[in-house]
N, CA and C of each residue as an Amber inpcrd file, in Angstrom:
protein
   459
 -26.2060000  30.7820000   7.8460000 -25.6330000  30.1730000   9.0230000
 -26.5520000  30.3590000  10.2330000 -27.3360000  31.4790000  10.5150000
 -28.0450000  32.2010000  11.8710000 -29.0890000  30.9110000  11.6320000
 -29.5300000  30.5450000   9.8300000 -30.9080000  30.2880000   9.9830000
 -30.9610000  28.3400000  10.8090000 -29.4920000  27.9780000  10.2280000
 -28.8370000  26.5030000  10.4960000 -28.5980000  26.7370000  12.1130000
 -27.5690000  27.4430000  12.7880000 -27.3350000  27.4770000  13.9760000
 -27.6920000  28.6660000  14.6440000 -28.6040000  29.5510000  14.2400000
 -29.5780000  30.6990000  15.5350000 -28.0540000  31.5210000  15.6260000
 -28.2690000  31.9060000  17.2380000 -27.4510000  32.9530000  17.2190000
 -26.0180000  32.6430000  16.8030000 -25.5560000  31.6860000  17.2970000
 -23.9860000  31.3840000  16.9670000 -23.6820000  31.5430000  15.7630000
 -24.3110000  31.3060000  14.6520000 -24.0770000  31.5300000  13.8970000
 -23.9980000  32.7300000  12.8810000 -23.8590000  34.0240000  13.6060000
 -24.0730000  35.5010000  13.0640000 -22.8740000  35.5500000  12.8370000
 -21.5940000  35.1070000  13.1040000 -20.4660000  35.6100000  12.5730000
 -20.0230000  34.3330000  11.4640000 -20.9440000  34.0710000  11.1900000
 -20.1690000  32.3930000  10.1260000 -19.9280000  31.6170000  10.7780000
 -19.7300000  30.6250000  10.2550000 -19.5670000  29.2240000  10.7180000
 -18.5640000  28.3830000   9.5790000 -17.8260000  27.7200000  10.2210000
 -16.9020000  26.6470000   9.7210000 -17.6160000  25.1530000   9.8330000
 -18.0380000  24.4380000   8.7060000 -18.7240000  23.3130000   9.2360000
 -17.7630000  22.2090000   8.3630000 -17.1310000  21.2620000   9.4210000
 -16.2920000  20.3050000   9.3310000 -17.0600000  19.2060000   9.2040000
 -16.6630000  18.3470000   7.8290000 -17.6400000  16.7720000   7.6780000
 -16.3260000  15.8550000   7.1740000 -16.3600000  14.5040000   8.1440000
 -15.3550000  13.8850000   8.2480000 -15.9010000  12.5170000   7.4010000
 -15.1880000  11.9300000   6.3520000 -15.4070000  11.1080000   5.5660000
 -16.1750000   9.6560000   6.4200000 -16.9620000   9.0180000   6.4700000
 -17.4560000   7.7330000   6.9120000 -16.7710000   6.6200000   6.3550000
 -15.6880000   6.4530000   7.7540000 -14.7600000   5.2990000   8.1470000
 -15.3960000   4.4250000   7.9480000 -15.2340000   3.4450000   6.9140000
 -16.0280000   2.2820000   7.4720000 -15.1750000   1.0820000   8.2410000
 -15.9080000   0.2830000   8.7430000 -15.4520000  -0.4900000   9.9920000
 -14.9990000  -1.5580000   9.0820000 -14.8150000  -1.7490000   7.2550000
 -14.0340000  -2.6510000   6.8270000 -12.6820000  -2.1820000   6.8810000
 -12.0560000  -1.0580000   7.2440000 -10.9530000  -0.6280000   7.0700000
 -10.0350000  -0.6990000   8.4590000 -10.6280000  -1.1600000   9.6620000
  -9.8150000  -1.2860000  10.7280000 -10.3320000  -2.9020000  11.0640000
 -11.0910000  -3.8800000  10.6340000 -11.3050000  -5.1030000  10.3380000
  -9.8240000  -5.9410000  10.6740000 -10.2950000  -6.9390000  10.8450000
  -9.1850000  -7.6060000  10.7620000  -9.5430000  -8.4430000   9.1680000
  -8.4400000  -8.9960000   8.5790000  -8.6260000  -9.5490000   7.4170000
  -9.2120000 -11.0410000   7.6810000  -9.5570000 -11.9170000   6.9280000
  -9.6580000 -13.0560000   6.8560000  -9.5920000 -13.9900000   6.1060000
  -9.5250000 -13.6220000   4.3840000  -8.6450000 -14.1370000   3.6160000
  -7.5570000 -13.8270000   2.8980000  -6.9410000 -14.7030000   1.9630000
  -6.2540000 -13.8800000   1.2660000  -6.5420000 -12.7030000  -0.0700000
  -7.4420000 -13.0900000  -0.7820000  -8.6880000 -12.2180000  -1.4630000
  -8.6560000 -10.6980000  -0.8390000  -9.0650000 -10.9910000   0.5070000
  -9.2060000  -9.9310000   0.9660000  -7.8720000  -8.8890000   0.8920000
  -6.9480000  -9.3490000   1.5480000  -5.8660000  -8.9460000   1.8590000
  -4.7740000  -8.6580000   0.6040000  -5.1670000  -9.1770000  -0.5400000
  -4.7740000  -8.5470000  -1.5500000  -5.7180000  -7.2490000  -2.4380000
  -6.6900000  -7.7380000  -2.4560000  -7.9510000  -6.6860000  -2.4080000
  -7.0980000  -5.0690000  -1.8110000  -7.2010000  -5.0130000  -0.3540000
  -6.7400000  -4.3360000   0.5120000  -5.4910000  -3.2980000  -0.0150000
  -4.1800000  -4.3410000  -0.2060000  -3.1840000  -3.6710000  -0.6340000
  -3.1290000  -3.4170000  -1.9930000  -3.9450000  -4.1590000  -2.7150000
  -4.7360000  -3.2140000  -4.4240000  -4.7920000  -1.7060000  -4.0100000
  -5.4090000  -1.4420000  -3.2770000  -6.5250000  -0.6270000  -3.1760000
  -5.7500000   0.7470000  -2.7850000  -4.6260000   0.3280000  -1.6910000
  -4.1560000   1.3120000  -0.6790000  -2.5790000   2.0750000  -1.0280000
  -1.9750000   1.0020000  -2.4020000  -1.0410000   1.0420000  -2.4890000
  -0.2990000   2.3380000  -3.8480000   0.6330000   2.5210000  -3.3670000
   0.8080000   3.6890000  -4.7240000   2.3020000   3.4930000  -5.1310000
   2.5410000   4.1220000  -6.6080000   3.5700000   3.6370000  -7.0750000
   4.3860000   4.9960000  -6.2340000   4.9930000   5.2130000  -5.9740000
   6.1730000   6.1790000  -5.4920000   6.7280000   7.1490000  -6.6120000
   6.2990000   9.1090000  -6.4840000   6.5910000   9.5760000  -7.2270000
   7.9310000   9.7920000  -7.6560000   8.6700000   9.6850000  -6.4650000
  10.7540000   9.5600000  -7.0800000  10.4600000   8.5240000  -7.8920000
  10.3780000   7.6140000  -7.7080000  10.5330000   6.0440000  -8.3780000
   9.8440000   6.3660000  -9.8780000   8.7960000   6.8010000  -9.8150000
   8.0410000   7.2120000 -11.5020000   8.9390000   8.1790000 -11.9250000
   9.8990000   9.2920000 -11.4370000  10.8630000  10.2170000 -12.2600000
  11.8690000   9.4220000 -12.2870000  12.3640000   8.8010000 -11.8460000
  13.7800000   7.8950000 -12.1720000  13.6480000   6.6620000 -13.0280000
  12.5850000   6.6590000 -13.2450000  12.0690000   5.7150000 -13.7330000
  12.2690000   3.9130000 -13.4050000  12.5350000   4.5000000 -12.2350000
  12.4430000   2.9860000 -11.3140000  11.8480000   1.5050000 -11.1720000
  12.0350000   0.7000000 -11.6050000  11.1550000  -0.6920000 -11.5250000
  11.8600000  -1.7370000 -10.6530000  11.3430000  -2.8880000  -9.9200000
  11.6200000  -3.5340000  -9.3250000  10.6950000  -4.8510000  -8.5420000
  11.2480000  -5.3190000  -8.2710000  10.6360000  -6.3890000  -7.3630000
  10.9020000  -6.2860000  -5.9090000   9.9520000  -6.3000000  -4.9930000
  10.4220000  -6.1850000  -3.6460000   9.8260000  -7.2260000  -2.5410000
  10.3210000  -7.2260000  -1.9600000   9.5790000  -8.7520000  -0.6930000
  10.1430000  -7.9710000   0.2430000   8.7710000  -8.4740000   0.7890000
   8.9140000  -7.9900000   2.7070000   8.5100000  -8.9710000   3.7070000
   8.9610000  -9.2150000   4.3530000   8.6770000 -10.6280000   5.4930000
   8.0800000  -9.6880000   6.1810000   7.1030000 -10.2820000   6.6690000
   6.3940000  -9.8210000   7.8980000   6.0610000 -11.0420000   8.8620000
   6.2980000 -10.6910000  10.5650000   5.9530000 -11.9430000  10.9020000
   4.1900000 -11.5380000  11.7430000   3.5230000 -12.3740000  11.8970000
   2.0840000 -12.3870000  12.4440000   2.1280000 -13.3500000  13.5120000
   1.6870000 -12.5040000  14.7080000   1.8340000 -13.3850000  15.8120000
   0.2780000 -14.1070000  15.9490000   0.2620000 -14.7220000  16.9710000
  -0.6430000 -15.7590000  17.2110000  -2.2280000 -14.7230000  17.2660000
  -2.7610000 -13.8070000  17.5230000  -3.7030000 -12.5800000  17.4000000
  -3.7710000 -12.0640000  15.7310000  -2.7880000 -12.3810000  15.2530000
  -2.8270000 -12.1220000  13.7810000  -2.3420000 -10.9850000  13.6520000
  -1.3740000  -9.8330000  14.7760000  -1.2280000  -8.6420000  14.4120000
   0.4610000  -9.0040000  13.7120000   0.8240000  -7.8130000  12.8460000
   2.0380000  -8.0950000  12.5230000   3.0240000  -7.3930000  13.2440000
   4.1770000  -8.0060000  13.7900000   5.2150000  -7.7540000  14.9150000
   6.4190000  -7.2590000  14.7840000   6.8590000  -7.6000000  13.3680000
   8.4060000  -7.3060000  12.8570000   7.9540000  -7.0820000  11.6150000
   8.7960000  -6.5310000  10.6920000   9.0160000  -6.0740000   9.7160000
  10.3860000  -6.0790000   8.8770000  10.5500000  -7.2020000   8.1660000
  12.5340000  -7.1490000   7.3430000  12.4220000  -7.2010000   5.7650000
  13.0470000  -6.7210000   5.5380000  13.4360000  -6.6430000   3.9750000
  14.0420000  -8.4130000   3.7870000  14.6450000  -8.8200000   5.0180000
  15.4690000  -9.7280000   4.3680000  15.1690000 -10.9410000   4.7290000
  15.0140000 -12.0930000   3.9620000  14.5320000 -13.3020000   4.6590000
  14.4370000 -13.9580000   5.7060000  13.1040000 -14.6170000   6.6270000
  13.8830000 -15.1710000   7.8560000  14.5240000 -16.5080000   7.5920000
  15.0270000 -16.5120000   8.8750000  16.1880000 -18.0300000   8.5820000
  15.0020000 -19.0480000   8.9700000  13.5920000 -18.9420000   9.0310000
  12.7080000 -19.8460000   9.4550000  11.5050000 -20.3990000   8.2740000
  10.8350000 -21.1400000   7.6200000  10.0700000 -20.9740000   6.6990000
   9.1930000 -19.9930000   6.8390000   8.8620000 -19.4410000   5.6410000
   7.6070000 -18.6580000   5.8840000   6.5220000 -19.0390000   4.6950000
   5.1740000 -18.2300000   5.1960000   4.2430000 -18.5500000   4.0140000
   4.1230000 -17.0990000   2.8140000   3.7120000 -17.8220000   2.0260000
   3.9150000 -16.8560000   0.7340000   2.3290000 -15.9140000   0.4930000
   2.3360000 -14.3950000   0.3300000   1.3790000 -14.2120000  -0.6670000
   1.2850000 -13.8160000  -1.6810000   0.2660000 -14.3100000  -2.9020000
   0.7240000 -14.3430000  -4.3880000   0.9430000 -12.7370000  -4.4680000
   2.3690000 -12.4770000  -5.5540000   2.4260000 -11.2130000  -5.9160000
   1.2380000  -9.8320000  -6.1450000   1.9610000  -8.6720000  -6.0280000
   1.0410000  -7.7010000  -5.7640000   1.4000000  -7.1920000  -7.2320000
   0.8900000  -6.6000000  -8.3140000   1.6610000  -5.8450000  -9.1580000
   0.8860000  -4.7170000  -8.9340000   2.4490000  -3.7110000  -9.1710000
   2.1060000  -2.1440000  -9.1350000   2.3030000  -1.5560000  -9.9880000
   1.5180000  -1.1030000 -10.8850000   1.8610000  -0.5900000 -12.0840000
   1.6930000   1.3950000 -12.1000000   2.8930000   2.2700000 -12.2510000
   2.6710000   3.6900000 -12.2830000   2.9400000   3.9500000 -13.9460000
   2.0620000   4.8090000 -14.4980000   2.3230000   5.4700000 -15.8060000
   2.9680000   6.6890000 -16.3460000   3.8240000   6.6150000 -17.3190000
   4.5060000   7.8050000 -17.4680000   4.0430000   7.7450000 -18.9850000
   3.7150000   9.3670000 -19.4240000   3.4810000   9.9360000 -20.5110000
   4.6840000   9.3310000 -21.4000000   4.0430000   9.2360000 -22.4220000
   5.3840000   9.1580000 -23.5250000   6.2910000  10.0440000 -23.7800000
   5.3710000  11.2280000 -24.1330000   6.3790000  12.0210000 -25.0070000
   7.4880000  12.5370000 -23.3550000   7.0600000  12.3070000 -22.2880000
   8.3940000  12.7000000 -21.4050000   9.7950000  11.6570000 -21.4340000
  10.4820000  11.6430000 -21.3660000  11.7630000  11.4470000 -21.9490000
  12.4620000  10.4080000 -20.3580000  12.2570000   9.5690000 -20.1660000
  12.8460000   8.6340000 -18.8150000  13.0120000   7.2380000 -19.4270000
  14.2690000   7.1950000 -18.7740000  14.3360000   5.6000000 -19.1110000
  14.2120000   4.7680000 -18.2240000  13.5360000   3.7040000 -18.2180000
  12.8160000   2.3170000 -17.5030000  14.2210000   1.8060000 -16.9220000
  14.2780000   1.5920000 -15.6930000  15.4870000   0.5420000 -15.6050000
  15.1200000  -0.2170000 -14.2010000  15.4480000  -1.2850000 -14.1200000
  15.1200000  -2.0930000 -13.1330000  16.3810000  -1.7080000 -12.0360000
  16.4380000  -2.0110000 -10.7580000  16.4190000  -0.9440000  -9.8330000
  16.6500000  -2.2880000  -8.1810000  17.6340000  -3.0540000  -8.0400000
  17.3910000  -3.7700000  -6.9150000  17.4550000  -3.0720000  -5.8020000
  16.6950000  -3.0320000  -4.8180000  16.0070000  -2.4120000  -3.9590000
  16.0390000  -1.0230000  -3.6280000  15.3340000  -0.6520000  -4.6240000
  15.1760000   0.7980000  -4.6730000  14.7800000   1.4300000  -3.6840000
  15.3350000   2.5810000  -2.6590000  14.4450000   2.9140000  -1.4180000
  13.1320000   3.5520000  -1.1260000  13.0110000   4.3730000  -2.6580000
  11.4070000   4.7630000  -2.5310000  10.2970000   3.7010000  -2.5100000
  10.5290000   2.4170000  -3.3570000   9.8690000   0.8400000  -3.4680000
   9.7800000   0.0660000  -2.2700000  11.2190000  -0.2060000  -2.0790000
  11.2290000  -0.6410000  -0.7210000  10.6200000   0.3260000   0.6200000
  10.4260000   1.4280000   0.4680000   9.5470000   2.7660000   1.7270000
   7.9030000   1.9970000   1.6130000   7.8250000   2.2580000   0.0890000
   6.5640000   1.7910000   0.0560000   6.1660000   0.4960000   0.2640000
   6.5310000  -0.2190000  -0.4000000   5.7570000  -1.9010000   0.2940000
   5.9020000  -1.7600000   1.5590000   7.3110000  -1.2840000   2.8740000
   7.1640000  -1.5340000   3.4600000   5.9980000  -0.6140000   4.5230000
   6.0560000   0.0400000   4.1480000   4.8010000   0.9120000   4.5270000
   3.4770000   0.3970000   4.5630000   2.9990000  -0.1810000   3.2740000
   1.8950000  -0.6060000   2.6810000   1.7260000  -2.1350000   3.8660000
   2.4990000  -2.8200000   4.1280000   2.5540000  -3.8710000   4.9920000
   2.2300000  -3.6680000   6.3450000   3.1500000  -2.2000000   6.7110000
   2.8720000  -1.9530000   8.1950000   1.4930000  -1.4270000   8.7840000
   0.9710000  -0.9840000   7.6280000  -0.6870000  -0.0270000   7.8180000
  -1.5030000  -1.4330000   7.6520000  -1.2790000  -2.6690000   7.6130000
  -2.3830000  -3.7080000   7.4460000  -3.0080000  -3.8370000   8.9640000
  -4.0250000  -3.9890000   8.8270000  -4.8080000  -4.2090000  10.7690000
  -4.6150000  -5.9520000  10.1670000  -4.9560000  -6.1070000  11.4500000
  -4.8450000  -7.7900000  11.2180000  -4.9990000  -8.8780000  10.5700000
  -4.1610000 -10.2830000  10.5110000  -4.6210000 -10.4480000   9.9450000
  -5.2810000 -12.0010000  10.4050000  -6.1500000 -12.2630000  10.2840000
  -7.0610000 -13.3380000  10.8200000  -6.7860000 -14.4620000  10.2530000
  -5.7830000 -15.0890000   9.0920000  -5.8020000 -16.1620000   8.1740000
  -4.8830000 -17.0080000   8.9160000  -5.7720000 -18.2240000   9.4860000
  -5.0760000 -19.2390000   9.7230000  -3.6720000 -19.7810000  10.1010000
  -3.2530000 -19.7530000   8.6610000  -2.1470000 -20.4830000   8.2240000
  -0.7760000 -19.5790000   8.4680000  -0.9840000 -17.9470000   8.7380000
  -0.5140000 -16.7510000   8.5860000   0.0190000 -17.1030000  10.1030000
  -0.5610000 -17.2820000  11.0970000  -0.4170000 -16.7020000  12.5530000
   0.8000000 -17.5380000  13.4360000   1.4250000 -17.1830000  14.0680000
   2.7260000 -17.1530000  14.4030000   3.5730000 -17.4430000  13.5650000
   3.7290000 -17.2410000  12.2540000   5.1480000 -17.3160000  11.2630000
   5.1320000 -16.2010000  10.5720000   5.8760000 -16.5700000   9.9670000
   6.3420000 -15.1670000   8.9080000   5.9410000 -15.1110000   7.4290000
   5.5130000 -13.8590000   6.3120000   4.7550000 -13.8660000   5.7250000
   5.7490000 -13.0590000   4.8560000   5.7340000 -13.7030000   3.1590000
   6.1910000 -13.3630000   2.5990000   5.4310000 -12.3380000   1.8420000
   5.5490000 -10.7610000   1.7660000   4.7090000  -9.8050000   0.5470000
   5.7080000  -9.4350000  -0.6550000   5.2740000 -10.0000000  -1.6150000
   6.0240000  -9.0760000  -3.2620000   5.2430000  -8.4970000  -4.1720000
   6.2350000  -7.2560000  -4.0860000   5.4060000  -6.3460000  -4.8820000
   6.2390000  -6.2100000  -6.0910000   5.5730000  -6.2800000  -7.2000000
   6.3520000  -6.1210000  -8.6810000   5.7600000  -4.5330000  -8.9370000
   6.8870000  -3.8780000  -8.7220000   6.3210000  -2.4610000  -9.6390000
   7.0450000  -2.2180000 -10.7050000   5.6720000  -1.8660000 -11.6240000
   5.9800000  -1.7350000 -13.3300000   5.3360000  -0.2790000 -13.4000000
   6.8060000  -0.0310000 -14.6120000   6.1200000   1.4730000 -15.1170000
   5.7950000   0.9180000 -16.7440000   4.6370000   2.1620000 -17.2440000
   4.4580000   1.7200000 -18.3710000   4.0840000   3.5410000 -19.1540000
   4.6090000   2.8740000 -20.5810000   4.4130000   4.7710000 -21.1760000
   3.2240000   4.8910000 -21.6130000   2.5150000   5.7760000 -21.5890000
   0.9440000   6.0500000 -22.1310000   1.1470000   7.0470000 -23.2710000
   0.0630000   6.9290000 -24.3050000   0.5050000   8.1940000 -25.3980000
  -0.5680000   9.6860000 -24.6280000  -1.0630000   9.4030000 -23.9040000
  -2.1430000  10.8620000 -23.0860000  -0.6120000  11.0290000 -22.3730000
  -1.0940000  12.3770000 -22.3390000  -0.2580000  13.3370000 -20.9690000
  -0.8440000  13.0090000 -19.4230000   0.2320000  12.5500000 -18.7140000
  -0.2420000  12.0650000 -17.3790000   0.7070000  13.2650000 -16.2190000
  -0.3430000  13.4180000 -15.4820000  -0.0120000  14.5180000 -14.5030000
   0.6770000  13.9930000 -13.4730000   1.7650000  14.0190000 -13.0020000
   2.6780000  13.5720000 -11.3850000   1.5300000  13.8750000 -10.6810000
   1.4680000  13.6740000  -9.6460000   0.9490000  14.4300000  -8.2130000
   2.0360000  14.9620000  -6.9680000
């Protein structure tokens, strides 16, 4: 440490290194590619939901104002058209030999936490057709049994 930072460093040193943000992650989006890309990437199946063995389909309206940021957030349809984006599937795995049964699940609240979560963390979104209406997201989450032993987190 003395030889890295001289004197300060005679009693140790704590050296903090912060992951490199990249500037695609506070971006605004610009297609849809992207923006499914995105919520690929960011999204997780919900560990209640993998012990209960939870499955479902979920939609979230979001509306995008004219800047492309998103403004509201409903589970439940607006009374106005909106535009669609193609389904998300979420697939979490459960070991076989553990013992849960699959059951489909209308709006489960750990599913519904998550998409709507996963929607609200989007930075903008730049697509056209998106900006001042409302935006339909569905997420299909599927569980599936694996014969390996799979660890919860």
């Amino acid at each position: 440490a003395t030889k890295k930072y001289g004197k300060k460093g005679e009693r140790g040193v704590i050296e903090v290194t912060t992951k490199n943000l990249t500037e695609e992650m506070f971006s605004a989006i610009t297609t849809t590619d992207q923006l499914r890309k995105r919520i690929a990437q960011n999204i997780l199946y919900p560990k209640a939901a993998i012990e209960n063995g939870e499955q479902s389909t979920v939609k979230v309206y979001a509306y995008v104002n004219g800047e492309g940021a998103i403004t509201q957030i409903t589970t439940t349809p607006p009374s106005t058209s909106f535009q669609k984006v193609d389904e998300v599937v979420v697939v979490g795995y459960i070991a076989s030999s553990i013992s849960i049964t699959l059951q489909q699940v209308e709006n489960s609240p750990s599913l519904v936490q998550e998409a709507s979560h996963m929607v609200k963390k989007l930075p903008d979104l730049a697509i056209e057709q998106f900006k001042n209406s409302w935006v339909e997201f569905q997420f299909n989450f599927r569980l599936e049994k694996r014969d390996a032993e799979i660890r919860l987190r």
